[in-house]
Short mmCIF file of C-alpha atoms in Angstrom, two decimals:
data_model
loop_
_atom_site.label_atom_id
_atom_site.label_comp_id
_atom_site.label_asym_id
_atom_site.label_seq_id
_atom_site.Cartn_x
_atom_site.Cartn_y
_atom_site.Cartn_z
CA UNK A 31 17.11 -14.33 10.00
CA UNK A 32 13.38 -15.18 11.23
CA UNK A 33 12.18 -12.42 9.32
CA UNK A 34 13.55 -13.15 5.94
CA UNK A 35 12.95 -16.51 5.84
CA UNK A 36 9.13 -15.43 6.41
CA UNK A 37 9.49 -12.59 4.58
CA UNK A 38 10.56 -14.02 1.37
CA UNK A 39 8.36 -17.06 1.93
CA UNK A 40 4.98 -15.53 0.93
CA UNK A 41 7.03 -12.31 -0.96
CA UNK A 42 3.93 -11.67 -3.65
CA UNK A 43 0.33 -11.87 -3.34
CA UNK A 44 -1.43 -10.02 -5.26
CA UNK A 45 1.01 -6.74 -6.51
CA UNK A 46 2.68 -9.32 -8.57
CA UNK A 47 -0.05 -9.59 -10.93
CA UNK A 48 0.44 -7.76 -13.76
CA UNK A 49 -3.30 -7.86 -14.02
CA UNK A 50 -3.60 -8.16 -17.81
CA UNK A 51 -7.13 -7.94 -17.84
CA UNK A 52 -8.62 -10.35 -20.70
CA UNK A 53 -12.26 -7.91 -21.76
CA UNK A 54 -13.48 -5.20 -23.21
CA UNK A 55 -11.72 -1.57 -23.39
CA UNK A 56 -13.01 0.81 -20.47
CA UNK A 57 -10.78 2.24 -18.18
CA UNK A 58 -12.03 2.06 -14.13
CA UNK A 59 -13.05 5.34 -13.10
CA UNK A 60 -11.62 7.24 -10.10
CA UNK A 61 -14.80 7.71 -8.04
CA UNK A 62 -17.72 5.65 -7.82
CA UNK A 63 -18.75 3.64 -11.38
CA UNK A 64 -18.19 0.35 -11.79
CA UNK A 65 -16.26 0.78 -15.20
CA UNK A 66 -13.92 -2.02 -15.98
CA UNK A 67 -10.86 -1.94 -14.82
CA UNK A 68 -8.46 -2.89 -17.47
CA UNK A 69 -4.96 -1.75 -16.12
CA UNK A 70 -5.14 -2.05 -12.25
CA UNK A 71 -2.25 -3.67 -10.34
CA UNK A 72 -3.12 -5.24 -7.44
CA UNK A 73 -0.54 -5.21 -4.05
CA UNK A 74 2.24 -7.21 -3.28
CA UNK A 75 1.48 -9.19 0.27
CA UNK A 76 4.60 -9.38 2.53
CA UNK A 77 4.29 -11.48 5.56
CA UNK A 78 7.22 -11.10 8.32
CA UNK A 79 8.53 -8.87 10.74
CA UNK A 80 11.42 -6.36 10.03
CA UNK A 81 14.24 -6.84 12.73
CA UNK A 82 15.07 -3.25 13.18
CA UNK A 83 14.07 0.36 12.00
CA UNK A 84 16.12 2.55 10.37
CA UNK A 85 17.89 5.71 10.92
CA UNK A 86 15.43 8.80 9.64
CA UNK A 87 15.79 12.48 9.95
CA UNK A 88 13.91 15.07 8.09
CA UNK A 89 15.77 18.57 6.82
CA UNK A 90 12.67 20.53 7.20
CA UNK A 91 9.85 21.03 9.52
CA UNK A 92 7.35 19.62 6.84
CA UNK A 93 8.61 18.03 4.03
CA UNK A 94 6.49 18.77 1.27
CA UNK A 95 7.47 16.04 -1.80
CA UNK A 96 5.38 15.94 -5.72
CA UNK A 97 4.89 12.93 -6.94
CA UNK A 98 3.26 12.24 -10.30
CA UNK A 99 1.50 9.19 -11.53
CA UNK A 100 1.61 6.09 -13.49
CA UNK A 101 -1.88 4.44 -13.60
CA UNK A 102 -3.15 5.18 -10.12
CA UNK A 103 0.04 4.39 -8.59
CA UNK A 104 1.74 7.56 -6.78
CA UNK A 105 5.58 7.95 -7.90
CA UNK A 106 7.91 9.48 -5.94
CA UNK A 107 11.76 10.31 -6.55
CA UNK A 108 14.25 9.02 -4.22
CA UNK A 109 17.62 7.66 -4.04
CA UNK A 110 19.34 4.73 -2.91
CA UNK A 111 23.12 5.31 -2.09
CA UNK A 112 23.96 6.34 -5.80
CA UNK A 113 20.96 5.17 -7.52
CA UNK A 114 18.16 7.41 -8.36
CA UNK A 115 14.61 6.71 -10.01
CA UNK A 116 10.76 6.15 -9.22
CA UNK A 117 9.45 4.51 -6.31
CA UNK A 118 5.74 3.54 -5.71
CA UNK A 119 4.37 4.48 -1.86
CA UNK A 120 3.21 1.52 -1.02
CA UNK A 121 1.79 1.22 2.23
CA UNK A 122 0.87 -2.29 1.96
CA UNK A 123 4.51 -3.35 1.65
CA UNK A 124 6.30 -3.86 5.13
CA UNK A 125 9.55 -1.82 4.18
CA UNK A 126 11.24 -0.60 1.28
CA UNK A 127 11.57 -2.97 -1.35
CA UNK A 128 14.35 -2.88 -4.30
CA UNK A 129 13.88 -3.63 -7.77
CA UNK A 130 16.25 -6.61 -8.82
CA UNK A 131 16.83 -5.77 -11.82
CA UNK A 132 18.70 -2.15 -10.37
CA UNK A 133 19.58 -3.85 -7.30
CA UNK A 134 21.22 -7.19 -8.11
CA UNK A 135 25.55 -6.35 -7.15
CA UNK A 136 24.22 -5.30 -3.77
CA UNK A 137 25.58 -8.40 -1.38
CA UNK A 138 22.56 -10.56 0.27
CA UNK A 139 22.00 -10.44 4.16
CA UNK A 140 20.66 -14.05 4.14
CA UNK A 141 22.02 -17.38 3.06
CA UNK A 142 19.38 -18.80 1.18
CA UNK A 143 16.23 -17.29 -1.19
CA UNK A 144 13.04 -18.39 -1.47
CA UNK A 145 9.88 -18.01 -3.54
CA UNK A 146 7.27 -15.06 -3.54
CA UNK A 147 3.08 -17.07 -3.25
CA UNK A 148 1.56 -15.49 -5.80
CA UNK A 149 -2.18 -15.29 -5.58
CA UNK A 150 -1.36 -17.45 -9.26
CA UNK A 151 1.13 -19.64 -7.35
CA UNK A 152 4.99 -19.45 -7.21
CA UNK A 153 6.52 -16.97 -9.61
CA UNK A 154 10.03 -16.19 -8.65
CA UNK A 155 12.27 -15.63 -6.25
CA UNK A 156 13.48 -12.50 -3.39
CA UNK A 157 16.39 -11.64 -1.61
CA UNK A 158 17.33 -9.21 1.23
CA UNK A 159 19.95 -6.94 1.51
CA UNK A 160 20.68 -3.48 2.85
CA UNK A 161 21.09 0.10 1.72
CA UNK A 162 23.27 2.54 3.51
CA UNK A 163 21.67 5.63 2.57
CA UNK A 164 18.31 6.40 0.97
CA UNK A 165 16.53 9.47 0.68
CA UNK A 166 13.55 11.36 -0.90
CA UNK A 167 12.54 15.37 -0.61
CA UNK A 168 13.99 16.39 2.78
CA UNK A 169 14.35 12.70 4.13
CA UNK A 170 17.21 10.80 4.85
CA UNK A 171 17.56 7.21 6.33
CA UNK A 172 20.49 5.25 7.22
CA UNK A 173 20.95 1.27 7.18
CA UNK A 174 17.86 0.28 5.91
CA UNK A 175 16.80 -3.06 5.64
CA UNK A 176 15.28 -3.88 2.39
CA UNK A 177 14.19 -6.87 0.32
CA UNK A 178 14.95 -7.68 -3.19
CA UNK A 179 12.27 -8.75 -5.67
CA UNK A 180 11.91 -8.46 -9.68
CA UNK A 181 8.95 -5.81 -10.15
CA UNK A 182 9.45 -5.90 -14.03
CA UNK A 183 6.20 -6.87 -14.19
CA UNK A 184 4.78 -3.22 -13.25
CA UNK A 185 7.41 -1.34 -15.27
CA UNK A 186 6.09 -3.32 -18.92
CA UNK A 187 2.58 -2.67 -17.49
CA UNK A 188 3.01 1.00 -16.63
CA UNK A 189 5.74 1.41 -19.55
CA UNK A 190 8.05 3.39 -16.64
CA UNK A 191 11.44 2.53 -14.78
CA UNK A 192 10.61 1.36 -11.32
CA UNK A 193 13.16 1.31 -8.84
CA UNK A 194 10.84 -0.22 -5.85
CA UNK A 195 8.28 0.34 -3.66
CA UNK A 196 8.72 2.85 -0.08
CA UNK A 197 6.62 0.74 2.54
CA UNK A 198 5.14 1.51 6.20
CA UNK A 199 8.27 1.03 7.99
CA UNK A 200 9.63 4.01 6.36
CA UNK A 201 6.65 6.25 7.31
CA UNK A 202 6.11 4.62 11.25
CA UNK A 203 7.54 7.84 12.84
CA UNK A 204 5.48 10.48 10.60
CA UNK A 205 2.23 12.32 9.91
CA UNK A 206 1.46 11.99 6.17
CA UNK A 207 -1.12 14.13 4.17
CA UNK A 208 -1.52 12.66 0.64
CA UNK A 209 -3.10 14.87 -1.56
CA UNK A 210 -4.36 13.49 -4.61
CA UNK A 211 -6.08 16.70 -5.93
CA UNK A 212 -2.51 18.76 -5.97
CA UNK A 213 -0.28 15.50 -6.49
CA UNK A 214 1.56 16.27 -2.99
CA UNK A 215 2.79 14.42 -0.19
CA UNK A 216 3.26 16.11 2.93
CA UNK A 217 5.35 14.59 5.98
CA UNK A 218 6.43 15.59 9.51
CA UNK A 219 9.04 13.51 11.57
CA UNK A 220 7.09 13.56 15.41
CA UNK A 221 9.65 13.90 17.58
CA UNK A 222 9.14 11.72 21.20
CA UNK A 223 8.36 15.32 22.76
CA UNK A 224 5.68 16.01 20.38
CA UNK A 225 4.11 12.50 19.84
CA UNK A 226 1.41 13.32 21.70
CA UNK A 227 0.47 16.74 20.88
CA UNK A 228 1.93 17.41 17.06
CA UNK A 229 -0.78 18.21 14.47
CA UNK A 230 -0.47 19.69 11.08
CA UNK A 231 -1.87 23.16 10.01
CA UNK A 232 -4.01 21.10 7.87
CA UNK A 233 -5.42 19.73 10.64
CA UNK A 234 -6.46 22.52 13.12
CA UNK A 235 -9.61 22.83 11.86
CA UNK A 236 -11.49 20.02 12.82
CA UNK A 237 -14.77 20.38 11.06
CA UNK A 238 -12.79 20.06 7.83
CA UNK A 239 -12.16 16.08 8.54
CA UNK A 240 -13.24 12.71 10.13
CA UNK A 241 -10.98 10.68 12.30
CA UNK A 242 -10.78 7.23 12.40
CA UNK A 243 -8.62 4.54 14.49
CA UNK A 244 -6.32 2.57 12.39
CA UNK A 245 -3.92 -0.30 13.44
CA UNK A 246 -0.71 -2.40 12.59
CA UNK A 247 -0.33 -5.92 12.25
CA UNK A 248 3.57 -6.72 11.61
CA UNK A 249 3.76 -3.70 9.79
CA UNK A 250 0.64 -3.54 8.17
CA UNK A 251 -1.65 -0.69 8.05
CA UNK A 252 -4.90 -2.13 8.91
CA UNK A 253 -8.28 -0.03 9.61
CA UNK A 254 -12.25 -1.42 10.31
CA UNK A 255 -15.56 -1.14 8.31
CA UNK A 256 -18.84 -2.15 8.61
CA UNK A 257 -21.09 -3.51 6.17
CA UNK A 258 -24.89 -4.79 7.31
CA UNK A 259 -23.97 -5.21 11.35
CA UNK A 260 -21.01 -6.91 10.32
CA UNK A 261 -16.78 -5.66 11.02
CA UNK A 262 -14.64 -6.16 8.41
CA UNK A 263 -10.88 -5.90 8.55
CA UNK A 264 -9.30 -3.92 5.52
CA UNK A 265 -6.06 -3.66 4.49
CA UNK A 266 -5.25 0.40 3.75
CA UNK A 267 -3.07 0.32 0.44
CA UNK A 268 -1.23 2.77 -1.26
CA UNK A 269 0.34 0.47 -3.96
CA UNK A 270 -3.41 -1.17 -4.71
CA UNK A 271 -4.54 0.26 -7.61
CA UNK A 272 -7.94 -1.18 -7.20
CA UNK A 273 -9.95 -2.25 -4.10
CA UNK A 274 -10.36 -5.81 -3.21
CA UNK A 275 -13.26 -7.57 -1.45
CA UNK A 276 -12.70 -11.18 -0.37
CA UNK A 277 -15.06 -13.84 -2.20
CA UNK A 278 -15.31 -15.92 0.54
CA UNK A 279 -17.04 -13.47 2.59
CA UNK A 280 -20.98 -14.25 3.96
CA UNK A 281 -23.58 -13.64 1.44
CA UNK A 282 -24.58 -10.78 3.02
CA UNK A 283 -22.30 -8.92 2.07
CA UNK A 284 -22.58 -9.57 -1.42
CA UNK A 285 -26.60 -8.29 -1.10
CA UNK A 286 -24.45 -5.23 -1.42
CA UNK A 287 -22.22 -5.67 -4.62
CA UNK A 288 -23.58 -5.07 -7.87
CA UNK A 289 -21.05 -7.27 -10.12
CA UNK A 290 -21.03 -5.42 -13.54
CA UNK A 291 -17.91 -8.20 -15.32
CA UNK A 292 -15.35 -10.50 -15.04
CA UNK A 293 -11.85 -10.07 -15.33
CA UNK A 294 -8.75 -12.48 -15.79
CA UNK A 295 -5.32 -11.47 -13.37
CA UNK A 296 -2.25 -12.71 -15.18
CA UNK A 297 0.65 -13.81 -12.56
CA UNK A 298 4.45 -13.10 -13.77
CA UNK A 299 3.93 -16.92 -13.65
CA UNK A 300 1.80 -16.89 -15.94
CA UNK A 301 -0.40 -18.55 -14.27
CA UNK A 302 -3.81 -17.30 -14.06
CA UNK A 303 -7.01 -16.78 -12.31
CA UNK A 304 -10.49 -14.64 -12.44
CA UNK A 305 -11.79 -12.43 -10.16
CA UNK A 306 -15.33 -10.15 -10.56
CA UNK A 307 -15.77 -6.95 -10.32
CA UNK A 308 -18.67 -4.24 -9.93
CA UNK A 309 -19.59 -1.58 -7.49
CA UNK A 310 -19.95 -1.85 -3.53
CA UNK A 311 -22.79 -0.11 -1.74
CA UNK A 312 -23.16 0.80 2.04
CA UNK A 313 -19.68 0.67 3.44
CA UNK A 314 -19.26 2.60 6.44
CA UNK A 315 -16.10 3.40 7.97
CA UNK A 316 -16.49 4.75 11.40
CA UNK A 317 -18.84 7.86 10.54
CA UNK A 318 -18.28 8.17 7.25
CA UNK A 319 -21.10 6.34 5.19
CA UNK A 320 -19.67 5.27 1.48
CA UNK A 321 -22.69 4.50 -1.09
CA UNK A 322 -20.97 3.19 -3.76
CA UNK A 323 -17.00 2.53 -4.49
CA UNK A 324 -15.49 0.32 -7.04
CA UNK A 325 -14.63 -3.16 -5.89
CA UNK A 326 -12.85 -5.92 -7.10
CA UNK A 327 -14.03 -9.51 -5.81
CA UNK A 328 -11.19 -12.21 -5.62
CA UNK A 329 -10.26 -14.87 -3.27
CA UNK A 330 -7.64 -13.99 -0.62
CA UNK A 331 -7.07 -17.46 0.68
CA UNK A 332 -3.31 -16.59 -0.22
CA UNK A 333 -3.56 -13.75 2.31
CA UNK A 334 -4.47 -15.48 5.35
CA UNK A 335 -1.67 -18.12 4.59
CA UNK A 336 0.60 -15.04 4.56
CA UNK A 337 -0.41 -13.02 7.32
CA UNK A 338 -1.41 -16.04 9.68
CA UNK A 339 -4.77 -14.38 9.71
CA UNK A 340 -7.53 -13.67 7.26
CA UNK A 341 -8.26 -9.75 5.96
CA UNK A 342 -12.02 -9.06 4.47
CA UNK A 343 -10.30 -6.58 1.90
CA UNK A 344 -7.80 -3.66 0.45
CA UNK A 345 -8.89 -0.27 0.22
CA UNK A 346 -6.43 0.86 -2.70
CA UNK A 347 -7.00 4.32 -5.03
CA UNK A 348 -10.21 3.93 -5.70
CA UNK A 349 -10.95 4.43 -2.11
CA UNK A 350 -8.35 6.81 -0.86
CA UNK A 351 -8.46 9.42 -4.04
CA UNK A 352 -11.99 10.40 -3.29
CA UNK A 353 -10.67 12.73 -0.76
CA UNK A 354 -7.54 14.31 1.21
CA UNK A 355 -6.46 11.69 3.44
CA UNK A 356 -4.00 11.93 5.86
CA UNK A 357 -2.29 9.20 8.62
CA UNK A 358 -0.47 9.80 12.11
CA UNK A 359 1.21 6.26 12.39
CA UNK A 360 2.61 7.65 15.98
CA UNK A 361 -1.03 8.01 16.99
CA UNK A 362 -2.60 5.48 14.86
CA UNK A 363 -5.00 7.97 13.40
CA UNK A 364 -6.57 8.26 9.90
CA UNK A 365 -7.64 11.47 8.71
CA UNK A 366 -10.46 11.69 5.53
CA UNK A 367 -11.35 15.46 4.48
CA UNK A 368 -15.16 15.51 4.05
#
């Protein structure tokens, strides 16, 4: 029960803002101004290591699954044993992750809860159990481990039933397109045959995209910038509405932000605390050269308490709408359509 004593430990970072955002009406804009963002939701940080993975098959060669939208968070329709709703992909959680509030009669797989650190302090508490079938489009999963926390917080913000969030673990064994543009998800389950040689029709021409290396940390999906000679160590997020830069970076760095407003994030604690935000300029991941991208600028202390190590940042919407992006997590390979 290593895992969930971890797990639930450190539960919420920074997705269990609600972000209530205390200044003037703009909304943030999808590319590259700095407009304000008044209803991002920030991601949820969960520390730990799942014990096992599940059981996944896939009905089709390519499952192709819609999703729509609530803010900049992608919603997808899947079902847990007889329960079926919206779920966020969130590939900053570690695994899937249950609403409470829908979730509550299933019986607990540990003997104690604990609370989720908020980046506002404690807020409330999580608690593990497991699911014995879930399944979205043409995928199916048995026995899957999953952690129960109250995300009521999204569904008042959003004003739409969430039933939890589908994290990395679900997606370890796939090559994902995401598709912004056409509001599709794409996914292929690489068989141990094809691990090394599967690639999508999407991908065959290779002029259309850049490649980059990403990694995982305890079931993180982690990837490397540069910014002014220096590496820094972002967190790739599907659940961040916004992207995050850490204020405690060198100054540097910050020769390259142009901060445009402050903001207030409102915990479920209601606890709160202000973070800056602006525009970024000269981000370069691998060969791709970024000039400007929307940024948020908060302190992650919280994060390096969580992970046992410190991240410079999240790349969140703002980042990964600007193009077709697509992930092999067999490979470790991100794909960015130019």
């Amino acid at each position: 029960m290593r895992f969930f004593q971890r797990l639930i430990k450190f539960a919420c970072l920074v997705f269990a803002i609600s972000n209530t955002i205390n200044a003037s009406a703009a909304t943030v804009s999808r590319y590259t101004t700095a407009a304000e963002p008044t209803d991002s939701l920030l991601p949820l940080i969960f520390p730990g290591k799942l014990t096992s993975d599940p059981i996944v098959s896939c009905d089709s060669l390519v499952a192709v699954i819609p999703f729509t939208r609530a803010g900049n968070l992608v919603l997808i329709q899947a079902k847990a044993d007889t329960i079926e709703g919206n779920f966020i992909l969130d590939t900053g959680a570690p695994g899937l992750v249950l609403n409470v509030t829908y979730f509550r009669d299933y019986p607990s797989t540990s003997a104690t809860t604990a609370d989720q650190g908020g980046i506002t302090g404690n807020t409330s508490n999580a608690d593990p159990t497991i699911i014995s079938r879930f399944s979205f489009g043409a995928v199916r999963y048995s026995l899957v481990e999953a952690d129960r926390i109250n995300l009521g917080h999204i569904e008042n913000n959003k004003g739409v039933r969430i039933l939890g969030l589908l994290g990395l673990q679900l997606f370890k064994r796939f090559e994902m397109i995401l598709d912004y543009e056409r509001n599709l998800l794409f996914l292929h389950l690489i068989s141990k045959k094809e691990s090394n040689i599967y690639a999508s029709e999407q991908l065959k021409d290779t002029a259309l995209y850049n490649t980059f290396p990403i990694t995982f940390l305890d079931n993180k999906l982690l990837t490397t910038a540069e910014m002014d000679g220096k590496k820094l160590k972002f967190l790739v997020d599907t659940g961040a509405e916004s992207n995050v830069l850490d204020s405690r970076l060198p100054d540097k760095i910050f020769d390259n932000v142009t901060v445009t407003g402050r903001i207030t994030l409102t915990g479920t604690g209601a606890k709160k605390t202000e973070a800056l935000y602006g525009n970024i300029k000269n981000l370069k991941i691998g060969d791709l050269n970024i000039s400007s991208l929307p940024v948020i600028v908060a302190n992650l202390e919280k994060m390096c308490n969580a992970y046992d190590r410190c991240l410079d940042g999240m790349l969140g919407f703002d980042f990964l709408s600007l193009h077709k992006i697509g992930f092999n997590f067999v490979k470790r390979k991100m794909y960015i359509w130019k």
